[in-house]
CSV table of C-alpha atoms in Angstrom, one decimal:
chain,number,residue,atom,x,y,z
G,129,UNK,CA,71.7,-131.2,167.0
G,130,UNK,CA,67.9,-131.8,167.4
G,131,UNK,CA,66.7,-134.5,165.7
G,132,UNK,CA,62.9,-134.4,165.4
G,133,UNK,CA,61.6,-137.5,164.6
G,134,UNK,CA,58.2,-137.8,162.5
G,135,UNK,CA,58.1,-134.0,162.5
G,136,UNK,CA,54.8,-134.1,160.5
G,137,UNK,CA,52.6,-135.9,162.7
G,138,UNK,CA,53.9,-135.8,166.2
G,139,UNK,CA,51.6,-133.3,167.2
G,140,UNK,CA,48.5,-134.9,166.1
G,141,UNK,CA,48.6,-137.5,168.8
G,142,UNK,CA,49.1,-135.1,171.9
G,143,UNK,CA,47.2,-138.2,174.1
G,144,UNK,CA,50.4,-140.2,173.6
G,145,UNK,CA,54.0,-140.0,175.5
G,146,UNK,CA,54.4,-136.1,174.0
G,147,UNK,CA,52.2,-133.6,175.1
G,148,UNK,CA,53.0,-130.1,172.7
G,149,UNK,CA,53.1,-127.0,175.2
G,150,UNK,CA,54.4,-124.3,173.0
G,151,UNK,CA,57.9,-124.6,172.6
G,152,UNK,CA,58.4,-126.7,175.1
G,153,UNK,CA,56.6,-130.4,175.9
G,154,UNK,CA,55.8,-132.8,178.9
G,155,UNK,CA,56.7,-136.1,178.9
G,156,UNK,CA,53.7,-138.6,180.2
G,157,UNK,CA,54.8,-140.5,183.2
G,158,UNK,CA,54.3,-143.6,181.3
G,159,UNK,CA,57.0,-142.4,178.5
G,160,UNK,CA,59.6,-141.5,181.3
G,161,UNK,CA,58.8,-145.4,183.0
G,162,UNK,CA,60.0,-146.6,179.8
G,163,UNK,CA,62.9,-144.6,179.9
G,164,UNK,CA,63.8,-146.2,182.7
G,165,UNK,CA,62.9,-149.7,182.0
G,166,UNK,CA,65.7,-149.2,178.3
G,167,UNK,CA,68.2,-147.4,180.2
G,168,UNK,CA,67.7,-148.1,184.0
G,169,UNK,CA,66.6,-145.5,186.9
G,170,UNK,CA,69.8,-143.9,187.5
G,171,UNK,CA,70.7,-143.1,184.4
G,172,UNK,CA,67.1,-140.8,183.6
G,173,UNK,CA,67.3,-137.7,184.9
G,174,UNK,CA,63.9,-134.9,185.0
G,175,UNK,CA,65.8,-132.9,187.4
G,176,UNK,CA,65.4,-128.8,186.4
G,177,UNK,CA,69.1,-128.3,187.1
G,178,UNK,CA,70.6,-131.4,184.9
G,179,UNK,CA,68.2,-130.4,182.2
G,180,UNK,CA,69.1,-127.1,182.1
G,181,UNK,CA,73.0,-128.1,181.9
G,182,UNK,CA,72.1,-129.7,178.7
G,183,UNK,CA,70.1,-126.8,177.5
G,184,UNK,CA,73.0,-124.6,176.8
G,185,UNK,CA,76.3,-124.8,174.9
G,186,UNK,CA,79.1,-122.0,174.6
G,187,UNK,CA,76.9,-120.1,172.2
G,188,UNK,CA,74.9,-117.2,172.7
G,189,UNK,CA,71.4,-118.8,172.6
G,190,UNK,CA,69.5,-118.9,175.5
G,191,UNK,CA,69.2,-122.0,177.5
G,192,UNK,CA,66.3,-124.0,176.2
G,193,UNK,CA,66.3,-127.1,178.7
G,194,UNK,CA,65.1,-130.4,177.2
G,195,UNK,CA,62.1,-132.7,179.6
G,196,UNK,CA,64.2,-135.8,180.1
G,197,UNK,CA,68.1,-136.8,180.1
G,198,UNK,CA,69.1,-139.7,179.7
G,199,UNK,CA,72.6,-141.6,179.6
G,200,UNK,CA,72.7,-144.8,177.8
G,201,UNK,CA,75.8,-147.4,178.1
G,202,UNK,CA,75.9,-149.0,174.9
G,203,UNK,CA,74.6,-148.7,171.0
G,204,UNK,CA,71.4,-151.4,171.9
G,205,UNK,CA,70.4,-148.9,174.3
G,206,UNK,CA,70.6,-146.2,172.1
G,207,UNK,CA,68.9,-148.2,169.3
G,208,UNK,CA,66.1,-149.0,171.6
G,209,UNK,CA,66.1,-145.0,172.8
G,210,UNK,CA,65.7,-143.8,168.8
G,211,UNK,CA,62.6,-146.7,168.3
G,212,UNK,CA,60.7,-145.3,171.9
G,213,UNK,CA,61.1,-142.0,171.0
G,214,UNK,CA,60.1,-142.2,167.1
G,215,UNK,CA,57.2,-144.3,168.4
G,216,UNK,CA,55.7,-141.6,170.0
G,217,UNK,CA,56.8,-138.8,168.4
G,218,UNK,CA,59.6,-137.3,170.8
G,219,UNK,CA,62.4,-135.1,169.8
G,220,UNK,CA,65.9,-136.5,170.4
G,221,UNK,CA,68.9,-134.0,171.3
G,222,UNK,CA,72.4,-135.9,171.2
G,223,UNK,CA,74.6,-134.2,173.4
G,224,UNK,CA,78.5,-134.9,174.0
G,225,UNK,CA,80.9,-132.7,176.0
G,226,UNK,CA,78.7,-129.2,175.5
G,227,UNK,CA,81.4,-127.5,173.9
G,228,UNK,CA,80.1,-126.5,170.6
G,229,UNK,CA,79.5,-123.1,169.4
G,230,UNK,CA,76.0,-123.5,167.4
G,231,UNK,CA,73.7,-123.7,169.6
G,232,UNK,CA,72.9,-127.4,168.5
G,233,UNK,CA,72.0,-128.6,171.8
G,234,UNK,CA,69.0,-126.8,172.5
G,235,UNK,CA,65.8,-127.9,172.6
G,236,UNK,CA,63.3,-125.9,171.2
G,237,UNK,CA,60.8,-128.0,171.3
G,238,UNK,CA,61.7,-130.2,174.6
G,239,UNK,CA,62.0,-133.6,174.3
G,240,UNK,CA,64.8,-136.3,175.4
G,241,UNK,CA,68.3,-135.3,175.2
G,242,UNK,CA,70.7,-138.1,174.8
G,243,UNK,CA,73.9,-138.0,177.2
G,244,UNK,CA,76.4,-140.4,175.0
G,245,UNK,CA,79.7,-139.5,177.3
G,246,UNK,CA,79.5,-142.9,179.0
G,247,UNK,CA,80.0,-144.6,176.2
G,248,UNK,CA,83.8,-143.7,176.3
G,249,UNK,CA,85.5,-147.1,174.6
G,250,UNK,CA,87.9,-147.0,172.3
G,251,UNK,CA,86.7,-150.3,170.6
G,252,UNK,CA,89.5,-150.8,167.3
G,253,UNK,CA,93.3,-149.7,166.8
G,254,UNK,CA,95.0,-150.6,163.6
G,255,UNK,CA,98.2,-149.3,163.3
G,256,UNK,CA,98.9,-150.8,159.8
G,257,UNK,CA,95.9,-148.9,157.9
G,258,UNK,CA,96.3,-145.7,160.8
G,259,UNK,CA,93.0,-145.8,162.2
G,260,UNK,CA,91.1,-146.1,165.5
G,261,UNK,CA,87.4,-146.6,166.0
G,262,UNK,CA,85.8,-144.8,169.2
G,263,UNK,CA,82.5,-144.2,171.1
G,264,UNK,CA,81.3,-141.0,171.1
G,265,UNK,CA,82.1,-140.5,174.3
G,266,UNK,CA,86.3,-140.4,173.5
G,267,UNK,CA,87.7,-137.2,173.5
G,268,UNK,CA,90.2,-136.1,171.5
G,269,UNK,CA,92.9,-135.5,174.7
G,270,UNK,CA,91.8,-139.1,175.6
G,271,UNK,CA,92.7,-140.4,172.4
G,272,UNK,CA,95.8,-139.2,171.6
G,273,UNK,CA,96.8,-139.8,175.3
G,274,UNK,CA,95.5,-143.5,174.5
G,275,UNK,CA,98.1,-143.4,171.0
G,276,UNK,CA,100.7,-141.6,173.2
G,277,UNK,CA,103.0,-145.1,172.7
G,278,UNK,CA,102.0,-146.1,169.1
G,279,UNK,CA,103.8,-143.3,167.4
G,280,UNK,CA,100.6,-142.2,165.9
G,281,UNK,CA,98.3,-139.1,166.6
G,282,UNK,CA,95.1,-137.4,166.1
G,283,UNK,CA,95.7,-133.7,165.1
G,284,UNK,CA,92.3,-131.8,164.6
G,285,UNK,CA,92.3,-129.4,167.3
G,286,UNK,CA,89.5,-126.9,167.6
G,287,UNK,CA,90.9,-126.1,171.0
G,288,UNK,CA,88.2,-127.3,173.4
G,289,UNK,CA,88.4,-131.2,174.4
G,290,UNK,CA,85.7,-132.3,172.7
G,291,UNK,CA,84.4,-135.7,172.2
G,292,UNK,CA,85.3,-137.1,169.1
G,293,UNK,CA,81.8,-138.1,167.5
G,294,UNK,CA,80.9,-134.5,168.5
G,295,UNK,CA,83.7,-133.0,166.7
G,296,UNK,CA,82.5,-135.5,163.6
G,297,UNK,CA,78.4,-134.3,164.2
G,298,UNK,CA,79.4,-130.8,163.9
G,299,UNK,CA,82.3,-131.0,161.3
G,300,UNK,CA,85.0,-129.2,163.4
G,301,UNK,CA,88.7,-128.1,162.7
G,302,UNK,CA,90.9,-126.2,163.8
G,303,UNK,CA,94.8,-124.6,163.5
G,304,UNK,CA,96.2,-127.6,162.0
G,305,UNK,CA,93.7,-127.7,159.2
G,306,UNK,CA,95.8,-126.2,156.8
G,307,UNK,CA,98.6,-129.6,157.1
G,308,UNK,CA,96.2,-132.2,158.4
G,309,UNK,CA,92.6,-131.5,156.7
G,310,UNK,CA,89.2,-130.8,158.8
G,311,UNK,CA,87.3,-133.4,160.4
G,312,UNK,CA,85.5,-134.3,156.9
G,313,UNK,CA,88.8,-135.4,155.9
G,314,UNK,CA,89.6,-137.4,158.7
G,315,UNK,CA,86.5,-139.8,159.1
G,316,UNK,CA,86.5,-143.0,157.3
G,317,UNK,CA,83.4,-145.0,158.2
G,318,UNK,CA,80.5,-144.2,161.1
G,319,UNK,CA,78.2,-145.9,163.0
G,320,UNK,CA,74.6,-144.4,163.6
G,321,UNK,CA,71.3,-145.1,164.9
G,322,UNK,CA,68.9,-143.6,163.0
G,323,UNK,CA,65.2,-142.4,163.8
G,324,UNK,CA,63.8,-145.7,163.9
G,325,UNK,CA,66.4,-147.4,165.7
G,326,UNK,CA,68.2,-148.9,162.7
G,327,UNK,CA,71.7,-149.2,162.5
G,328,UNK,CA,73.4,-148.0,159.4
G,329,UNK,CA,77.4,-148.0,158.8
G,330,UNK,CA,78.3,-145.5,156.4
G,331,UNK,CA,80.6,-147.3,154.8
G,332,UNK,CA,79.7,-150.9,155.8
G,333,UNK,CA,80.3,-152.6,158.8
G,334,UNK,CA,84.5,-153.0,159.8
G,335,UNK,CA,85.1,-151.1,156.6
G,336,UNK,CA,87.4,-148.0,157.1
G,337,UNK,CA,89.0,-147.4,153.4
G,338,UNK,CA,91.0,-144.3,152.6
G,339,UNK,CA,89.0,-143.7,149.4
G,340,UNK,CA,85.2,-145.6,147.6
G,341,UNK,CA,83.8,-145.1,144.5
G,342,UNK,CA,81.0,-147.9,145.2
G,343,UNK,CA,78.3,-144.9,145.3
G,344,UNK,CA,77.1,-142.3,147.7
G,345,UNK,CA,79.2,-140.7,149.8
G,346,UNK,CA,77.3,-141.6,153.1
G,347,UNK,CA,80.0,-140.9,155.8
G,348,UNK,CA,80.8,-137.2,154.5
G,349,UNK,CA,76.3,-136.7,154.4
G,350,UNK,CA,76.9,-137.3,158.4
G,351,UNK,CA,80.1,-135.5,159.2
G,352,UNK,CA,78.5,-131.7,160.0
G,353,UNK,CA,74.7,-132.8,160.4
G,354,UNK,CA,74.4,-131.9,163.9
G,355,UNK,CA,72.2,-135.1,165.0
G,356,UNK,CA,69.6,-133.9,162.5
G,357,UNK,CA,69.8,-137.2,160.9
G,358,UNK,CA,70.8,-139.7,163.7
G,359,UNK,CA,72.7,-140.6,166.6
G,360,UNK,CA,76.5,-141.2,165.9
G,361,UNK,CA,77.1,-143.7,168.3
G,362,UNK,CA,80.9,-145.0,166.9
G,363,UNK,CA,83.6,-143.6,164.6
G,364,UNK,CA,86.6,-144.9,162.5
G,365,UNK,CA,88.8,-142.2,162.7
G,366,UNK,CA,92.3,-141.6,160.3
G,367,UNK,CA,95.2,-141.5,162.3
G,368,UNK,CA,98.3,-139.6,161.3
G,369,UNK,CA,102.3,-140.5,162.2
G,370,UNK,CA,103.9,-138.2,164.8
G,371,UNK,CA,106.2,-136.3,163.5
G,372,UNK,CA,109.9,-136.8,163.7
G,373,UNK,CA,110.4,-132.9,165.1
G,374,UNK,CA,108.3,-129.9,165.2
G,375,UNK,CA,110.2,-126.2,164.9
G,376,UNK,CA,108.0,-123.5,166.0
G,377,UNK,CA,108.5,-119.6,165.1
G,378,UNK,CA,106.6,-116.6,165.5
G,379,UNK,CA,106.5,-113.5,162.9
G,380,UNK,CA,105.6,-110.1,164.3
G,381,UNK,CA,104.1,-107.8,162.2
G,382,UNK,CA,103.8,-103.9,161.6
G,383,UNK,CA,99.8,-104.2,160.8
G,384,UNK,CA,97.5,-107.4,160.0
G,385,UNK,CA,97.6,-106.3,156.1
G,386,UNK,CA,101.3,-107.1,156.2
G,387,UNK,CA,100.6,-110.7,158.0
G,388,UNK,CA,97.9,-111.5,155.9
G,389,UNK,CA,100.2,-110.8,152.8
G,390,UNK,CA,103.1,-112.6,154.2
G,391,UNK,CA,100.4,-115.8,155.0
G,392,UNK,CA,99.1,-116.0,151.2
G,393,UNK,CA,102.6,-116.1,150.1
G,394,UNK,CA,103.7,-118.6,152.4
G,395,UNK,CA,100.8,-121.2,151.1
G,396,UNK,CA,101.1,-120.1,147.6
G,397,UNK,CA,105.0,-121.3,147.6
G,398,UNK,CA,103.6,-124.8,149.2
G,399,UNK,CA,105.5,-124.3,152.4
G,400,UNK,CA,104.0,-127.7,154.2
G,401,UNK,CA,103.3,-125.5,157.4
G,402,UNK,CA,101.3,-127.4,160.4
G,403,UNK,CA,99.8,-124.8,162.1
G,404,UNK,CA,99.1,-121.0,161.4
G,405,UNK,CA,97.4,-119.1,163.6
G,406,UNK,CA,97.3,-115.3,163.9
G,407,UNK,CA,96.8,-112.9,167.1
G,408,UNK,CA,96.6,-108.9,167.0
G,409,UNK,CA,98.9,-106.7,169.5
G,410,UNK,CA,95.3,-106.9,171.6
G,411,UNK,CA,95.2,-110.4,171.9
G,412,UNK,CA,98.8,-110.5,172.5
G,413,UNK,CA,98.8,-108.3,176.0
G,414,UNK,CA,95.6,-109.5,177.1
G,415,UNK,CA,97.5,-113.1,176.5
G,416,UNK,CA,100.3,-111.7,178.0
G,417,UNK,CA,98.3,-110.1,181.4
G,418,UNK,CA,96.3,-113.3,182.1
G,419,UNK,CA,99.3,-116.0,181.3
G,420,UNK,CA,102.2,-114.0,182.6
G,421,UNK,CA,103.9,-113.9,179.6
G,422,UNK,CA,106.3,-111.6,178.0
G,423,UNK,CA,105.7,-112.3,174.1
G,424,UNK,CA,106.1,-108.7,171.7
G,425,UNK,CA,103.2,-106.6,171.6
G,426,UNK,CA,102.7,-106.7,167.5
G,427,UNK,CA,100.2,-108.1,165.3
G,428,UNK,CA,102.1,-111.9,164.9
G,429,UNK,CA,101.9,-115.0,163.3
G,430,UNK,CA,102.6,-118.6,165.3
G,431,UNK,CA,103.6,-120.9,162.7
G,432,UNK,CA,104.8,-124.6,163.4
G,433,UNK,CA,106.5,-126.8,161.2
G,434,UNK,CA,106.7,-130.6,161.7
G,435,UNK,CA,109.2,-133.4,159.8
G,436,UNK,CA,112.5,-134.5,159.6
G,437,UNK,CA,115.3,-132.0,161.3
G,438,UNK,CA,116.6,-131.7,157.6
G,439,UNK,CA,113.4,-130.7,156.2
G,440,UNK,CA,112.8,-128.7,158.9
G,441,UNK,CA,115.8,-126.2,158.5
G,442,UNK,CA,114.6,-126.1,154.8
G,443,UNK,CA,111.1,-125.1,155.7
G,444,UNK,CA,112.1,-122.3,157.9
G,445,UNK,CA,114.4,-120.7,155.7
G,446,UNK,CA,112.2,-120.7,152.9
G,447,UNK,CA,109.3,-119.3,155.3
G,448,UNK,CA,111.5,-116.7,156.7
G,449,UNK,CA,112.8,-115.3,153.1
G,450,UNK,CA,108.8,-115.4,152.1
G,451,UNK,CA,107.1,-114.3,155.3
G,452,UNK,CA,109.3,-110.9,156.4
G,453,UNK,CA,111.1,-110.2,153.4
G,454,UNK,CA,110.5,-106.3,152.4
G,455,UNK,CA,107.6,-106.3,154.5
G,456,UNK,CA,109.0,-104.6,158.0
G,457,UNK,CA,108.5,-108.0,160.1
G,458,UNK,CA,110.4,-109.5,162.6
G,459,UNK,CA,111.2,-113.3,162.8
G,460,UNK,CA,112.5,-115.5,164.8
G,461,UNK,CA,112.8,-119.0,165.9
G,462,UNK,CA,110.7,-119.3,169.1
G,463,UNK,CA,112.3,-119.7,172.2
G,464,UNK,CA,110.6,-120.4,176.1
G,465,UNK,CA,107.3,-119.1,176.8
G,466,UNK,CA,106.2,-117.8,173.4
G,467,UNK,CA,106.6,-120.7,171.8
G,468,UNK,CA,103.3,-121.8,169.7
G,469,UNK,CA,102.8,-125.2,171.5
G,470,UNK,CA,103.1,-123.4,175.2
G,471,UNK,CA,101.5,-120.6,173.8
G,472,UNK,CA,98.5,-122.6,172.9
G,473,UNK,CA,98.6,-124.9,176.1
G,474,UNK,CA,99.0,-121.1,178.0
G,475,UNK,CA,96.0,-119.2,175.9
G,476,UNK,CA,93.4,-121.8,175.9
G,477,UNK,CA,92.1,-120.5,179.6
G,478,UNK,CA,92.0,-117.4,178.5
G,479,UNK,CA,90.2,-118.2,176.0
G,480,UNK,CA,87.3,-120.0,178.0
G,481,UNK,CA,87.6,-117.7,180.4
G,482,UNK,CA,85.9,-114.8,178.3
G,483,UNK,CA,82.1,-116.1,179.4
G,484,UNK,CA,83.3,-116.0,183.0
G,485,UNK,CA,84.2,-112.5,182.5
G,486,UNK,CA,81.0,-111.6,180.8
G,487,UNK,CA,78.5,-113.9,183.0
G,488,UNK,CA,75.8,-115.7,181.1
G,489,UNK,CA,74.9,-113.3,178.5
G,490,UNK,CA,78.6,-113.8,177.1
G,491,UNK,CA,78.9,-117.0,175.8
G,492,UNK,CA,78.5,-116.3,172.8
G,493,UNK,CA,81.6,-114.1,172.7
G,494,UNK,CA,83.5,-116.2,170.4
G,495,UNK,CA,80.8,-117.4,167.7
G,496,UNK,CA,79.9,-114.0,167.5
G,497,UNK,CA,83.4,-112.7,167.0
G,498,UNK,CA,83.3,-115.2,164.5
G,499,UNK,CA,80.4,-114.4,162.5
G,500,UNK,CA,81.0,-110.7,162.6
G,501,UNK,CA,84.6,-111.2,161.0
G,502,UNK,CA,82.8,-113.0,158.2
G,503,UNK,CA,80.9,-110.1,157.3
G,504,UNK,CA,83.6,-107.6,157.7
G,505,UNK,CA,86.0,-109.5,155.5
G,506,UNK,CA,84.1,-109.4,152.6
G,507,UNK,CA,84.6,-105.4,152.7
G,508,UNK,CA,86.5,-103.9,150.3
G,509,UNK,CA,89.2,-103.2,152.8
G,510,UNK,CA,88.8,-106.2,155.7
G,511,UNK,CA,92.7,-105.5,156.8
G,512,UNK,CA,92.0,-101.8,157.6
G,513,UNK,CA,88.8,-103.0,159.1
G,514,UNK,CA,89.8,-105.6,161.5
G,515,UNK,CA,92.7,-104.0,163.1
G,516,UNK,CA,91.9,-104.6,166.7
G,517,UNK,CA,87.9,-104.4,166.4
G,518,UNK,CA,87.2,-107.4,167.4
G,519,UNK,CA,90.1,-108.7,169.7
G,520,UNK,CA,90.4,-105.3,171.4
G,521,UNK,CA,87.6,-105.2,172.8
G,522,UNK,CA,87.1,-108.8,174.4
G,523,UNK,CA,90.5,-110.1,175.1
G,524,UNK,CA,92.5,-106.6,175.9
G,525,UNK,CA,89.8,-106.7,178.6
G,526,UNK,CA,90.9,-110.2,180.5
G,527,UNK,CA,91.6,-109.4,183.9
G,528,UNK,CA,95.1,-111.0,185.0
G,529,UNK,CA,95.6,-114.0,186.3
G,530,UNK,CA,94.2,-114.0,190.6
G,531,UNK,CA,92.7,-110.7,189.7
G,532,UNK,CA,89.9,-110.5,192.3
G,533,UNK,CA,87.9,-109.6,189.8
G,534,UNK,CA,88.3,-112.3,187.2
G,535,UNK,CA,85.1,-114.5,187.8
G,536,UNK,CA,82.5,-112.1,189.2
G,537,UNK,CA,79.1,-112.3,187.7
G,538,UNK,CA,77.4,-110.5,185.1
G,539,UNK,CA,79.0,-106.5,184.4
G,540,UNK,CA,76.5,-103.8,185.5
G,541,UNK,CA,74.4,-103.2,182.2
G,542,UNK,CA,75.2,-106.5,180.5
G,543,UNK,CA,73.3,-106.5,177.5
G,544,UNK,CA,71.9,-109.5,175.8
G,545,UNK,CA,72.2,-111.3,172.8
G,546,UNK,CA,68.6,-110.3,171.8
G,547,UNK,CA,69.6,-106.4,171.5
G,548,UNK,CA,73.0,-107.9,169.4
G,549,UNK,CA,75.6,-107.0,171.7
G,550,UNK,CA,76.9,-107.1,175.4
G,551,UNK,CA,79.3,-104.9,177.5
G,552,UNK,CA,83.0,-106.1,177.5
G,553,UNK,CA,84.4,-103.9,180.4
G,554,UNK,CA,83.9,-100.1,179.4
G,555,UNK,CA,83.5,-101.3,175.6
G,556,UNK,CA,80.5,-102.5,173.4
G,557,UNK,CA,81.1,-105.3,171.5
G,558,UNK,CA,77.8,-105.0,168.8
G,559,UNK,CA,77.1,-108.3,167.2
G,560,UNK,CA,76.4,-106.8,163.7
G,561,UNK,CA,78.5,-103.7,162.6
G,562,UNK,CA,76.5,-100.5,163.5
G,563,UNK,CA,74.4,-102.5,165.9
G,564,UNK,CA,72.3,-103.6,163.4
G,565,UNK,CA,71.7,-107.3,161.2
G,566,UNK,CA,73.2,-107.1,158.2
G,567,UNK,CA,74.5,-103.1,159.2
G,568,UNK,CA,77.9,-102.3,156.6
């Protein structure tokens, strides 16, 4: 997310509030007193620990710690922040919650990293046109805890609570994409400072239409920028209606070929499914050892289906007959502790608990597994391929739940993500297939 402002000529003028050091810079004393004097004393920070918690996000890349932090309270400030900076030719880094898997906070050439998680208002709710507009400091659990009484709901979930304006910055999604759209189809108008200090609304000011043909398409240029083109400071959001009931049921599998099969079927017969997601017998019992679950050891889908009770029954059916039919699959409703909405509430701390098993050099365990699936499903034969390579050897190693040895430090030989890989228990996990970029 680093926005470098006046990229050209910032390092001509090293006399003036940025002094170039290599990578990294020094701010003059003179540039951090006006800091202070936009945003206040208490809310600067030079401190070598704070700066080095905004260095870092879940990814693999190394902490690069900006010179300054600072946290502003309202959009003037921020305007104000953008103008200093451009001014004298400082970096900006917006950061939110620090949840993202990019890398997008760090910065590689220091400067001032923008801390927007006080400006946490949610400013607009229209319940007639189904949209909300927040700060960036709103978080998606927030939110919908805020529309808990209004009958309406915000459903992108990429599983970690991150801020909303975040989620817009680096065009997130998640499980119920395949029903509700990605974030890009969920933002109607933004607010955003941009390197001068100008304010610009995407879409105009207090506008937040469903669909514009008056010219550029300025709020979808924003949505996935990462801060490399300004500072989204507020967002109109698109709301959804809750629905009336939500059926959940699980398909177990004799192999991942089968459940991909059975997946492409179910969306090619328009099936209005909410949520897919799919989990190997690996991730399964490691789910099962850390949450103290009992759920079937078996390569399975977790589907979830939301509407009316009638359409409901309808949508099952039809997803049953399509889903296990000749195929050797088990399906059932979903009963107790395997269903998918406990399930996801249950394996979300596993999940995040993967770089506290690994220590520092694994938090990149999940944009890595990520990237490498890529790769490998553009093989001829990605089924055959996948079948536990991935999953197996990250989550089969969670420790259980109050194992004593759940959240010790690094393992002995941990390696880093500069030689592509890192030690997951007694396993190797290589970033690139043979241990090599761009290896077959």
């Amino acid at each position: 997310m680093a926005c470098l402002l006046r990229a050209a000529t910032w390092r001509l003028f090293p006399w003036r509030g940025y002094c170039s050091r290599g990578t990294q810079g020094e701010l003059s004393k003179g540039f951090v007193e006006a800091l202070k004097a936009v945003v206040g004393s208490p809310h600067v920070s030079t401190a070598a620990a704070v700066r080095e918690q905004h260095g870092r996000d879940e990814s693999f890349h190394r902490c690069q710690p900006p010179d300054a932090v600072v946290w502003p309270q309202n959009v003037e400030q921020v305007s104000q922040l953008a103008a200093l900076c451009y001014d004298q030719g400082v970096p900006i880094i917006p950061f939110g919650t620090g949840t993202g898997l990019e890398g997008g906070v760090c910065a590689v050439q220091g400067g001032v990293c923008v801390n927007l998680t006080h400006m946490d208002r949610i400013l607009q709710l229209n319940l007639e046109d189904f949209s909300v507009l927040v700060e960036p400091g709103v978080t998606r659990k927030a939110l919908n805890t805020h529309l808990r009484d209004s009958g309406l709901w915000f459903p992108v979930d990429p599983g970690a609570d991150a801020s909303l304006c975040g989620m817009v910055a680096t065009g997130a999604s998640g499980t119920n994409a395949v029903r509700y759209g990605t974030m890009r189809d969920n933002v109607l108008n933004l607010e955003v400072v941009l390197p001068g200090g100008r304010l610009l609304h995407t879409a105009g000011p207090g506008r937040h239409f469903r669909k514009s043909a008056a010219g550029y398409n300025l709020t979808g240029l924003f949505v996935g920028s990462e801060g490399t083109l300004g500072l989204i400071t507020a967002a109109t959001l698109r709301l959804h209606p809750v629905p009336e009931a939500t059926v959940a049921a699980t398909c177990a599998f004799p192999s991942i070929q089968a459940a991909v099969d059975s997946t492409v079927h179910i969306l090619q017969a328009a099936v209005p499914v909410a949520r897919i997601e799919f989990l190997d017998d690996a991730m399964i019992d490691a789910c099962n050892r850390h949450s103290k679950l009992n759920c079937c050891v078996a390569p399975t889908l977790f589907l979830e289906f939301h509407g009316s009770e009638q359409a409901l029954a309808e949508q099952v059916q039809r997803t049953g007959a399509l889903g296990c039919c000749g195929r050797g699959a088990r399906a059932a409703p979903e009963r107790g502790q395997c269903q998918p909405s406990t399930f996801h509430r249950r394996d979300h701390p596993a999940q995040w608990r993967i770089p506290l098993l690994l220590g520092q050099g694994g938090r990149g365990a999940q944009p890595a597994l990520g990237g490498a699936a890529q790769r490998l499903v553009r093989s001829p034969s990605p089924a055959a391929r996948l079948q536990g390579l991935f999953h197996r050897r990250v989550r089969a190693h969670l420790p259980a739940a109050g194992d004593p040895g759940a959240d010790q430090g690094e393992p002995e030989g941990l390696w880093t993500h500069r030689n592509h890989r890192w030690a997951c228990g007694r396993w190797q996990l290589p970033l690139h297939p043979a241990g090599r970029p761009g290896g077959p």
